[in-house]
Coordinates of C-alpha atoms in Angstrom, one line a residue:
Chain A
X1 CA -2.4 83.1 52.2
X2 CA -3.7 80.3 54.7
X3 CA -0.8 78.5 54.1
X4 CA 2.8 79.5 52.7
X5 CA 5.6 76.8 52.7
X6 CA 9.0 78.7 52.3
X7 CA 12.1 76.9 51.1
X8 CA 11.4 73.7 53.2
X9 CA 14.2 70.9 53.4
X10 CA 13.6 67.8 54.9
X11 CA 16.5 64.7 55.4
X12 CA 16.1 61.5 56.0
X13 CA 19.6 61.0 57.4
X14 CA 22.1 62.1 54.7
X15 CA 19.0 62.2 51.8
X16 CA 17.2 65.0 51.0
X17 CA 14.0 64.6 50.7
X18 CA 12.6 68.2 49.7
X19 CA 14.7 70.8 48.3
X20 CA 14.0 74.0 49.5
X21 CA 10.3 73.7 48.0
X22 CA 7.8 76.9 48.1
X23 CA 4.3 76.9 47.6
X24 CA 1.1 78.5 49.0
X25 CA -2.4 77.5 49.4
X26 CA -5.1 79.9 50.0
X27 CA -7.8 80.2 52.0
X28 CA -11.2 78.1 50.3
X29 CA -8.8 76.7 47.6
X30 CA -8.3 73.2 47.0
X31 CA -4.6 72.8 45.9
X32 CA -3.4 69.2 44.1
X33 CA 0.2 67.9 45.0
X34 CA 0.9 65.7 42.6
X35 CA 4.2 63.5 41.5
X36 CA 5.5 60.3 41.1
X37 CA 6.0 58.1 44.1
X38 CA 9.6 59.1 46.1
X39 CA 8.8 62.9 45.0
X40 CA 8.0 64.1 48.8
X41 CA 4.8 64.3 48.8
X42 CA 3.9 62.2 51.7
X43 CA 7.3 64.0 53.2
X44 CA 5.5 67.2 52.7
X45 CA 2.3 66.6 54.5
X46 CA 4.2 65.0 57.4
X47 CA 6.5 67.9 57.7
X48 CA 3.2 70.3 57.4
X49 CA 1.5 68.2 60.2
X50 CA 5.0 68.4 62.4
X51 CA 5.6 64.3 62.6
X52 CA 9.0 64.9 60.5
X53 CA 10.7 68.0 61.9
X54 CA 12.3 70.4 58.2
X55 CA 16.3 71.4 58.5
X56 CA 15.3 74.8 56.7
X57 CA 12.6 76.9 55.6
X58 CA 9.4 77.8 57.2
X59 CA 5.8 76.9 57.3
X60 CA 3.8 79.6 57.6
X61 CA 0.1 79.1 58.8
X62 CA -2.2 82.0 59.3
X63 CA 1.3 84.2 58.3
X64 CA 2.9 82.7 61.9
X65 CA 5.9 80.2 61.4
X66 CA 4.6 76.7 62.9
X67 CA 7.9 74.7 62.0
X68 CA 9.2 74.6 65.5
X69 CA 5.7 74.3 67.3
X70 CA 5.1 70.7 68.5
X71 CA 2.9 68.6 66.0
X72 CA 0.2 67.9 68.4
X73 CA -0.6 71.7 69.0
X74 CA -0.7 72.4 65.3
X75 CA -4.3 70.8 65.1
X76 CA -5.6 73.0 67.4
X77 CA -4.7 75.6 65.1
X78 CA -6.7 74.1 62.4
X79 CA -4.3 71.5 60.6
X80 CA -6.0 68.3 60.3
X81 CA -4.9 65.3 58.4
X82 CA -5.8 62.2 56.7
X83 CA -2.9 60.2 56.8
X84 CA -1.8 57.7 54.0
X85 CA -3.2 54.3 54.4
X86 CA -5.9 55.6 56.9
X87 CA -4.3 54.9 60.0
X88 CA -8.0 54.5 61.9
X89 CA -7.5 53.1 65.2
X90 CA -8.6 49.6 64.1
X91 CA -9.5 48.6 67.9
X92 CA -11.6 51.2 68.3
X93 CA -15.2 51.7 67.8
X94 CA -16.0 54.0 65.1
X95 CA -17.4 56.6 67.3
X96 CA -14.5 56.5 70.0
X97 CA -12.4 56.9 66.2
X98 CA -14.0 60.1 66.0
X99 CA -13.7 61.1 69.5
X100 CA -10.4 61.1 69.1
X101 CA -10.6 63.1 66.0
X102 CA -12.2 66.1 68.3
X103 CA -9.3 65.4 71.3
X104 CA -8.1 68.7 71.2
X105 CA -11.7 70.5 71.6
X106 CA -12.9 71.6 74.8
X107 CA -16.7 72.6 74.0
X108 CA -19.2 69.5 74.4
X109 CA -22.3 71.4 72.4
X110 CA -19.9 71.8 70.0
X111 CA -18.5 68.3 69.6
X112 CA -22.2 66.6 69.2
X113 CA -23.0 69.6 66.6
X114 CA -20.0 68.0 65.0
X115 CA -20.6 64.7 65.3
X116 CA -23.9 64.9 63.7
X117 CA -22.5 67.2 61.2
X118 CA -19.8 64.1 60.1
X119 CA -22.7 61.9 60.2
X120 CA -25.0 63.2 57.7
X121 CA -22.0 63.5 55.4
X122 CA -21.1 59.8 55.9
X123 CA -24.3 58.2 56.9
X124 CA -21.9 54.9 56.9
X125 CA -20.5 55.8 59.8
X126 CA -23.5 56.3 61.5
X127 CA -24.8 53.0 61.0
X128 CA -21.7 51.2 62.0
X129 CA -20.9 53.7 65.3
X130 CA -20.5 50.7 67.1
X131 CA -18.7 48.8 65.3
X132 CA -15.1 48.2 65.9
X133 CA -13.0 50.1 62.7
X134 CA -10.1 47.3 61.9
X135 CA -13.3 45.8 60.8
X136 CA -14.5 48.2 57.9
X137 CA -13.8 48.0 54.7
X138 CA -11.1 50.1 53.1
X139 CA -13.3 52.4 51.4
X140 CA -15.3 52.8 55.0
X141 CA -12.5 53.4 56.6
X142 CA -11.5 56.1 54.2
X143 CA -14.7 57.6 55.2
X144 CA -13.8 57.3 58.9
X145 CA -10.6 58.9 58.6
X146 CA -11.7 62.0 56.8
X147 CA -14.8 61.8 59.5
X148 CA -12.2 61.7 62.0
X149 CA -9.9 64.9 61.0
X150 CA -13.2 66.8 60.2
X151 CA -14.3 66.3 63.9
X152 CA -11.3 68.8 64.6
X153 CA -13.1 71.3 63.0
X154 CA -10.1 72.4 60.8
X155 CA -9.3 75.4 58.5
X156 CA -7.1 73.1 56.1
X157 CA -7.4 69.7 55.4
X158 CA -4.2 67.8 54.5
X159 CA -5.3 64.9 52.7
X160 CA -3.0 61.8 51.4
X161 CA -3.7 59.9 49.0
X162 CA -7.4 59.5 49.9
X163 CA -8.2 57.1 46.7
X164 CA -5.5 54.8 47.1
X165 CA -6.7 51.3 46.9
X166 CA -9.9 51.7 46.6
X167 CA -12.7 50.7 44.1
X168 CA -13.7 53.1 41.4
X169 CA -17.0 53.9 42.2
X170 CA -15.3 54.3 46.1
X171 CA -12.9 56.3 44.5
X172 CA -16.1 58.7 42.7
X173 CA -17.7 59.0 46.2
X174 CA -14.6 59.8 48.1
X175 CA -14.1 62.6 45.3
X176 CA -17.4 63.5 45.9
X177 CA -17.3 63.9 49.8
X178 CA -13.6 66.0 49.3
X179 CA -15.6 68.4 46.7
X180 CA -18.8 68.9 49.4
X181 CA -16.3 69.2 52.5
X182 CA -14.7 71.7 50.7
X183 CA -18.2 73.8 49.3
X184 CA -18.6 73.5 53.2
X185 CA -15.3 76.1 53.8
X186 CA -12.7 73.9 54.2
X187 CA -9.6 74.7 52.1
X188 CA -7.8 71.5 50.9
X189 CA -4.4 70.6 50.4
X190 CA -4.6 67.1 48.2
X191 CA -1.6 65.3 47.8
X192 CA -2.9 62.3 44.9
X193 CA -1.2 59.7 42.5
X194 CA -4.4 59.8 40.5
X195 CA -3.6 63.0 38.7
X196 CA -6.3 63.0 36.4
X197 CA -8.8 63.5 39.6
X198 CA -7.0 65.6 41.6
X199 CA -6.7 68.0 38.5
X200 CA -10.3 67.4 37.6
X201 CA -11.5 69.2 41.4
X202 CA -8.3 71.2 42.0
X203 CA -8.2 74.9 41.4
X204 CA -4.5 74.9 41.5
X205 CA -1.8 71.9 41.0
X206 CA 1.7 72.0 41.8
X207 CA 3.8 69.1 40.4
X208 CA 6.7 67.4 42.8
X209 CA 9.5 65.9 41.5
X210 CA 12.4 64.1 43.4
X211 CA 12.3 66.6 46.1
X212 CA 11.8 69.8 44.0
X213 CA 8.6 71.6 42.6
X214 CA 8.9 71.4 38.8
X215 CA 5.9 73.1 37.2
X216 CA 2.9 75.2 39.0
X217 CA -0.2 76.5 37.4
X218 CA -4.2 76.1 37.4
X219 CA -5.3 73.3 37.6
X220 CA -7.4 73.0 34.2
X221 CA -3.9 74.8 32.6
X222 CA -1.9 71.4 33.7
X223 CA -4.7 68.8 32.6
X224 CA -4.2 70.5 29.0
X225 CA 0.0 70.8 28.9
X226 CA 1.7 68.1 27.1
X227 CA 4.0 67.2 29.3
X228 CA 1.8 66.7 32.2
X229 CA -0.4 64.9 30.2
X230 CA 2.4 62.2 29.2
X231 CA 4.0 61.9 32.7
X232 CA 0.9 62.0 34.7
X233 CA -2.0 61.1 33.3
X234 CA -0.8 58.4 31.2
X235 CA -1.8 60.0 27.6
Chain B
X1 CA -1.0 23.9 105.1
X2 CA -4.5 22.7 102.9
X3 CA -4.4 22.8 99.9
X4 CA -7.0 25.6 99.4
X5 CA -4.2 27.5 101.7
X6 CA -1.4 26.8 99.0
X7 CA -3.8 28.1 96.5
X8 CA -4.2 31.7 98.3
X9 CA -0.9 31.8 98.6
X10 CA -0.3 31.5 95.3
X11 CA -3.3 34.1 94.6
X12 CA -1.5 36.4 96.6
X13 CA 2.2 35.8 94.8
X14 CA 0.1 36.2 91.8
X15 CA -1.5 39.5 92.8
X16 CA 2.1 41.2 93.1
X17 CA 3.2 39.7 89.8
X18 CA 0.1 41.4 88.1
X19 CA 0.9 44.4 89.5
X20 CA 4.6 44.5 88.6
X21 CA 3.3 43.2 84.9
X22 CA 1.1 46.1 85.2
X23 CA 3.9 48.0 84.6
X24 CA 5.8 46.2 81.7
X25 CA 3.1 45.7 80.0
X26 CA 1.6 49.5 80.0
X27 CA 5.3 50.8 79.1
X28 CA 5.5 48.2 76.6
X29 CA 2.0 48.6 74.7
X30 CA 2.8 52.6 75.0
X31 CA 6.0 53.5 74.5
X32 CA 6.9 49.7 72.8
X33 CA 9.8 49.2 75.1
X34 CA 10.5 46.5 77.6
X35 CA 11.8 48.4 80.5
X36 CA 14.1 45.8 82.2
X37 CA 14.7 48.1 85.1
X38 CA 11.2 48.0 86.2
X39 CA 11.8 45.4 88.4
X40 CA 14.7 47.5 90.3
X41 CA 12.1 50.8 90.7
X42 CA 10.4 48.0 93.0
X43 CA 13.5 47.3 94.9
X44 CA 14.0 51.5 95.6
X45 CA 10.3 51.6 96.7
X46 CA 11.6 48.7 99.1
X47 CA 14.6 50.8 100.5
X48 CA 12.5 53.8 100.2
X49 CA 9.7 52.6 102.7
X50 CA 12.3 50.5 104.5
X51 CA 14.0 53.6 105.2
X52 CA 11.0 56.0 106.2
X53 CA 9.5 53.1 108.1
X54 CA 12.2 51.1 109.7
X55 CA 14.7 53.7 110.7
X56 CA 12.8 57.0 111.2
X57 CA 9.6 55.3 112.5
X58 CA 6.9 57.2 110.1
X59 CA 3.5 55.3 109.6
X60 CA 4.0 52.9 107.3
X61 CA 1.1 54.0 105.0
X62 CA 2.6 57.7 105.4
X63 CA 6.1 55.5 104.0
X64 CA 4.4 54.2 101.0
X65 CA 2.9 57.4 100.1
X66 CA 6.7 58.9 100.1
X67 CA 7.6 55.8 97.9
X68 CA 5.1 55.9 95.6
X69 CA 5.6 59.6 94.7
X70 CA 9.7 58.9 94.8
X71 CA 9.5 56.1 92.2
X72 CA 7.0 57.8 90.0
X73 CA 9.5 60.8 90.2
X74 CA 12.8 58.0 89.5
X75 CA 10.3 56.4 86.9
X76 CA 9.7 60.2 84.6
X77 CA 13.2 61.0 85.4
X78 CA 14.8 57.5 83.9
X79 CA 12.4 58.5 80.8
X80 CA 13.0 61.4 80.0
X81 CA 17.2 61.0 80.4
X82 CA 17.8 57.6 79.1
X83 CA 14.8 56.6 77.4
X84 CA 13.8 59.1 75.4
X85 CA 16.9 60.6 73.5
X86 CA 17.1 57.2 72.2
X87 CA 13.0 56.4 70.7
X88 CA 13.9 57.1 67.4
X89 CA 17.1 55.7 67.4
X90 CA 18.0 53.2 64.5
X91 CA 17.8 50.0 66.2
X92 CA 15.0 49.0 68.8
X93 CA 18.0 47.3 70.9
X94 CA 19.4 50.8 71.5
X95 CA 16.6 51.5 74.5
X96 CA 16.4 48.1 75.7
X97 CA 20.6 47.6 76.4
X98 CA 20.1 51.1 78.3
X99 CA 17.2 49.7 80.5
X100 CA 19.8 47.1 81.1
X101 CA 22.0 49.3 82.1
X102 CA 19.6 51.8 84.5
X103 CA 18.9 48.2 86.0
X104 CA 23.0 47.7 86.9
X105 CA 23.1 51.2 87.4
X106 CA 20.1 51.4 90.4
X107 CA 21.0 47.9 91.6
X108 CA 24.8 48.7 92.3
X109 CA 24.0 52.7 93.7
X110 CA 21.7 50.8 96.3
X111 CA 24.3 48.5 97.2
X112 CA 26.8 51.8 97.5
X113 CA 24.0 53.8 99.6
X114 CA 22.7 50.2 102.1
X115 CA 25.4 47.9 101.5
X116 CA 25.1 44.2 100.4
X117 CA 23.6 42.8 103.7
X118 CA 20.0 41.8 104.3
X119 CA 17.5 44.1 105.7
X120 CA 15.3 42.5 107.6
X121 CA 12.0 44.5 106.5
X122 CA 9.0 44.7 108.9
X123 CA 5.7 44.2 107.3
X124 CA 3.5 47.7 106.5
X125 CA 0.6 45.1 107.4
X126 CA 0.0 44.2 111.4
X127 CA -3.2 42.6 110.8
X128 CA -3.0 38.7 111.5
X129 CA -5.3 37.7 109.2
X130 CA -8.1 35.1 108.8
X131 CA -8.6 31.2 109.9
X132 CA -11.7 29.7 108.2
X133 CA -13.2 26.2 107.9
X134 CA -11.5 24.9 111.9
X135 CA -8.0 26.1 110.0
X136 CA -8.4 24.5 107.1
X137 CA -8.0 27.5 105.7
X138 CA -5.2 30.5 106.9
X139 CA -5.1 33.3 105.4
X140 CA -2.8 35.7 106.5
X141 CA -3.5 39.6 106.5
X142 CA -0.9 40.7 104.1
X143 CA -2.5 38.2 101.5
X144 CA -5.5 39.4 101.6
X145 CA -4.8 42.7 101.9
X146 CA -2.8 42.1 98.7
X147 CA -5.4 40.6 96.7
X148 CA -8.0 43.3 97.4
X149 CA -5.5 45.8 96.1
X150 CA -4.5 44.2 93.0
X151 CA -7.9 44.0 92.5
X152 CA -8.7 47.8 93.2
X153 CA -5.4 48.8 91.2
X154 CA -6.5 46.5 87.9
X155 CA -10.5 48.2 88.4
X156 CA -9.2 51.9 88.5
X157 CA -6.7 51.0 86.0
X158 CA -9.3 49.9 83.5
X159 CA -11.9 52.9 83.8
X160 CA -9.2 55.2 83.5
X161 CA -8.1 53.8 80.3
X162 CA -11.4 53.5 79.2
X163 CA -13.6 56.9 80.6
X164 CA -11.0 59.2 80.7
X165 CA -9.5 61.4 77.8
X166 CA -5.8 60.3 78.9
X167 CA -6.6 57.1 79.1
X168 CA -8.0 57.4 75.2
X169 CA -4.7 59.0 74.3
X170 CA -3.0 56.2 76.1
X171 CA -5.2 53.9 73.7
X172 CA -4.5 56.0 70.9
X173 CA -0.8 56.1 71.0
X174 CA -0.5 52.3 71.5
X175 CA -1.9 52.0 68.5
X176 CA -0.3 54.4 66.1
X177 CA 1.9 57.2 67.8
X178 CA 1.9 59.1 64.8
X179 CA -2.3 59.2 63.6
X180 CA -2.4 59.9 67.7
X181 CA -0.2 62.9 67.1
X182 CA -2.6 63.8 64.5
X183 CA -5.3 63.7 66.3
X184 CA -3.5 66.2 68.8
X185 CA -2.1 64.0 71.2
X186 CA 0.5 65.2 73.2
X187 CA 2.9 61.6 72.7
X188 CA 5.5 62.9 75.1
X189 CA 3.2 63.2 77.6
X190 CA 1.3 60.8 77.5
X191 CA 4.4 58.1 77.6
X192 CA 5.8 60.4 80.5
X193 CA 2.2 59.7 82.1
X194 CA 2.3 55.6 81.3
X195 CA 5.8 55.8 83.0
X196 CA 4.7 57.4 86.6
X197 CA 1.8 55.0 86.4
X198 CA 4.1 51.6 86.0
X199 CA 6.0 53.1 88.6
X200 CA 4.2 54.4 91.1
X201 CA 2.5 50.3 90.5
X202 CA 6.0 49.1 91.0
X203 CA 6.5 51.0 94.5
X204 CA 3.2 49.7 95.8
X205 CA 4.5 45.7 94.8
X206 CA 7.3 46.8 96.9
X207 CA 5.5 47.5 99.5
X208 CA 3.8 44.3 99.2
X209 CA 6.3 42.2 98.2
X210 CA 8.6 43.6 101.0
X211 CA 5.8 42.6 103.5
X212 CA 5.2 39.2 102.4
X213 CA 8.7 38.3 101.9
X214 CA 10.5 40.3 104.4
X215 CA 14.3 40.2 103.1
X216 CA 15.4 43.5 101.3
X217 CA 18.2 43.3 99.7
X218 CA 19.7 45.3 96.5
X219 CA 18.5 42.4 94.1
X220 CA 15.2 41.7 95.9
X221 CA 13.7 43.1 92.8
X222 CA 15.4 41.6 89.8
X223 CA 13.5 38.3 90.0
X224 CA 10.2 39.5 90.5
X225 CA 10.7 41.8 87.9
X226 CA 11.5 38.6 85.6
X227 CA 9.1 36.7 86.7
X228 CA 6.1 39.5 85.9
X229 CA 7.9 39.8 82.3
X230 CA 7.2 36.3 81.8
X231 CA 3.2 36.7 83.5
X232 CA 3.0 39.5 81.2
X233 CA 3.8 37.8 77.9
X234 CA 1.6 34.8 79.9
X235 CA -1.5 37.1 79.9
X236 CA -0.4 38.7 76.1
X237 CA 2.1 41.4 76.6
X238 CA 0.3 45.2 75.8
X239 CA -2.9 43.7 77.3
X240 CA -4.2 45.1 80.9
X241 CA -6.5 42.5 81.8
X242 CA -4.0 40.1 80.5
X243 CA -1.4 41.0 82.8
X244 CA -3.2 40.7 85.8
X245 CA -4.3 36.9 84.5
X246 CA -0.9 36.0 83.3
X247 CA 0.2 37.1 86.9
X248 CA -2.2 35.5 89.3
X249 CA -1.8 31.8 86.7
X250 CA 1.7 32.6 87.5
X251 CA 1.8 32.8 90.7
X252 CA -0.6 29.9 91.0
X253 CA 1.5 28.0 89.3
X254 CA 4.7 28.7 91.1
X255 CA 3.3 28.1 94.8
X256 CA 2.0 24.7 93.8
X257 CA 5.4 23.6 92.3
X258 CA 7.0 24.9 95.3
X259 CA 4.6 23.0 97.4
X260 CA 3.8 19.7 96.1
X261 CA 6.9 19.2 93.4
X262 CA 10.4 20.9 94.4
X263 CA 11.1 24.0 95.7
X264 CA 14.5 24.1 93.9
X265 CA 12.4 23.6 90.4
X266 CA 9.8 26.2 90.9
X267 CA 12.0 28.9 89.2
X268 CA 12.6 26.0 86.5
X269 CA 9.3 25.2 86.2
X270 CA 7.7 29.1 85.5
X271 CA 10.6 29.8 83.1
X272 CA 10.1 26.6 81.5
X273 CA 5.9 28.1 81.1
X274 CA 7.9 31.5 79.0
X275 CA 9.4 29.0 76.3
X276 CA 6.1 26.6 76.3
X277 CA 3.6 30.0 75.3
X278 CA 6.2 31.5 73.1
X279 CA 6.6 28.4 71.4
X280 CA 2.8 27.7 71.3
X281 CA 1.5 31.1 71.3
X282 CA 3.4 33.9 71.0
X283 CA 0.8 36.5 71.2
X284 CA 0.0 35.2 74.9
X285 CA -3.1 34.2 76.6
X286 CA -5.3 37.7 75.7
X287 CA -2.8 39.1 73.4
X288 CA -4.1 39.8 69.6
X289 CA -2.8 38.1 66.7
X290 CA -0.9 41.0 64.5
X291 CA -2.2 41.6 61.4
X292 CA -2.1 44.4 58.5
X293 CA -4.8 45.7 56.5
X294 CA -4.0 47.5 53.4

């Protein structure tokens, strides 16, 4: 397993946010989180990434427990995430954006290979590079933030809710670029509200609910159980 | 004294008020905290050099060097023991009644260590200075000397922030500490990093300030340090280029009361400027205007 979360807790003062979840995604997978809003799903990545620190369990990366290595040195292991609400760094250009995205590489041949590499898979970005990012539109700036963890060159991708306000057609193409970043070796971790299209690209789902994993399966198992059809996909 | 005179003056007041707002405003954008004791860490570089200089006779460039380094070393240290336990804590007002208190606590150890009388503090400049125009104009040597280095300081300052990975990272984190983390950002650091910077800035107004007005005592810092708050919210606080305008208008502005109005209302007069832009415009003279996209 790439990744193995072990019986993970997480507080937000005297609340528990996760209860003693497990789960496991494996390497070239592309594993769905879904839930309701308040489940921990967002809590999840974050303790993943190491910007929430857990009070138990472990997070296992490569079969080494991460949970008490600082956050910033977990990207240079290959952890790379696409935060919730994009978080570009709106006064910065587009291409410093994704400079930042490669701050913890070292090799310069390496970073333009990248950077032209996350260009031909958002020729958007290319266009604007210029351009300063608090200016894009959300669906660009989507683009930018997935751009920007790519440039990291990452073995997992955690993304957040990567269709969230967007248009549907933006929504199509942002399912789109997840599937081709992912035929390109990149094993995803999805964490979406949108069930229905998380499902539809996922090979495995595992449903959160207040804090706890409830039900686990294939993916194409879940899109056809009752249950998961009523409470998530609104059938 | 000309007028043009007054006006260099006030260039040169304004020149250590950018520097000082160097500081507050870098902590500020960075680690989003108003350090209210930054105006003391310009008194210890006083006492600092006042005490290499004056009383064991080093060089006084040799004296600045030692209070440079001191201060960036006081200016880590008061992170990383009062500041930093306390970043997450509930209430924003947690960090800035300690920086309050480091303030008490640095001005009242300096009056324990020197006492409460006034050092009479020999300037680290010997150069007389310029006369121009038949005397028209008088520029003394610590003024210019002052606004060349405010000058140099705000340059190096700006390509570091902008060609140098740190100074990304500084970028980065005063923009979202957390997507900056994610990015692989060492936040810790780079705060510790802002925080030697705004002080080893603060030692080299004291070395400045200490020459132009040569009176050290253990509050020679506080106002200063009050008065480059208020030229840092001038120039739009966060803002680099902003504080070193918001100073030098300052400054300016404060010579030229103290010269052609009242001496006594100078203080009244750049206070009075504090409640005109937050009433007018908050965001200062460069700041941004804040605004959410979802």
């Amino acid at each position: 397993m790439l990744l193995t979360i072990k019986n993970l807790s997480v507080y937000y003062g005297v609340i528990q946010a996760l209860k003693k979840i497990n789960f496991s995604v494996d390497r070239g997978e592309i594993v769905a989180l879904i839930g309701a809003n308040g489940a921990g799903k967002t809590t999840t990545l974050h303790t993943i990434s190491g910007l929430i620190d857990p009070k138990e369990g472990e997070i296992l990366f490569e079969g080494k427990d991460i949970s008490h290595i600082p956050g910033h040195r977990r990207v240079a292991m290959g952890i790379a995430q696409v935060p919730e609400g994009r978080r570009v760094f709106a006064d910065m250009t587009v291409e410093d954006n994704l400079r930042m995205g490669a701050y913890t590489r070292k090799d310069r041949s390496g970073y333009s290979d990248t950077l032209n590499m996350v260009f031909d898979r958002f020729p958007r970005l290319k266009e604007r590079r210029g351009q300063l990012s608090g200016t894009l539109s959300g669906g660009e700036q989507q683009m930018l933030a997935m751009g920007r963890a790519l440039m990291s060159k990452p073995d997992i991708l955690l993304l957040d809710e990567p269709s969230m306000g967007l248009s549907p057609i933006m929504v199509n193409e942002v399912f789109d670029i997840i599937r081709q970043v992912h035929e390109d070796g990149t094993t995803v971790l999805l964490v979406e509200q949108n069930a229905k299209k998380a499902l539809n690209i996922a090979d495995r789902a595992y449903v959160l609910e207040t804090g706890s994993v409830t039900v686990t399966g294939d993916a194409e198992e879940l899109l056809n159980n009752d249950s998961i059809r009523k409470a998530y996909l609104g059938e | 004294m000309s007028f043009l005179t007054t006006f260099v003056n006030g260039l040169s007041l304004g020149s250590i008020y950018a520097i000082i707002a160097l500081g507050y405003t870098m902590v500020y954008g960075i680690a989003k905290m108003l350090n209210f004791a930054h105006g003391d860490f310009i008194m210890v570089g006083c006492y600092i050099i006042f005490l290499f200089s004056s009383n064991l006779g080093l060089p006084p460039f040799i004296s600045i060097l030692i209070a440079v380094v001191l201060c960036t070393v006081l200016g880590i240290t008061t992170e990383r023991v009062a500041y930093r336990p306390l970043r997450n804590a509930a209430s924003p007002l947690a960090v800035l009644i300690t920086a309050i208190g480091v303030s008490y606590f640095l001005e009242n150890l300096a009056l324990l260590i020197f006492g409460a009388d006034t050092k009479s503090f020999s300037s680290v400049i010997t150069w007389s200075g310029l006369s121009l125009f038949n005397g028209e104009l008088q520029i003394q040597g610590i003024t210019i000397v002052t606004i060349a280095v405010s000058l140099l300081i705000l340059l190096v300052l700006q390509l570091f922030v902008h060609k140098t990975k740190e100074g990304q990272a500084m970028l980065a984190v005063s923009q979202d500490r957390g997507a900056a983390m994610l990015m692989g950002i060492d936040v810790n650091k780079t705060i510790t990093l802002t925080f030697a910077i705004g002080s080893a800035l603060a030692a080299v107004a004291g070395a400045l300030l200490a020459s132009a007005y040569p009176s050290l005592t253990p509050y020679t810092g506080a106002m200063p340090g009050i008065k480059a708050f208020v030229a840092a919210v001038l120039g739009g606080i966060g803002s680099i280029p902003g504080a070193m305008i918001g100073g030098l208008v300052l400054g300016i502005i404060e010579i030229l009361s103290r010269t052609y109005i009242s001496s006594q209302l100078a203080d009244a007069i750049v206070f009075g400027i504090l409640v005109v832009v937050l009433l007018v415009k908050p965001t200062g003279i460069l700041g941004k205007k804040i605004q959410e996209k979802v």
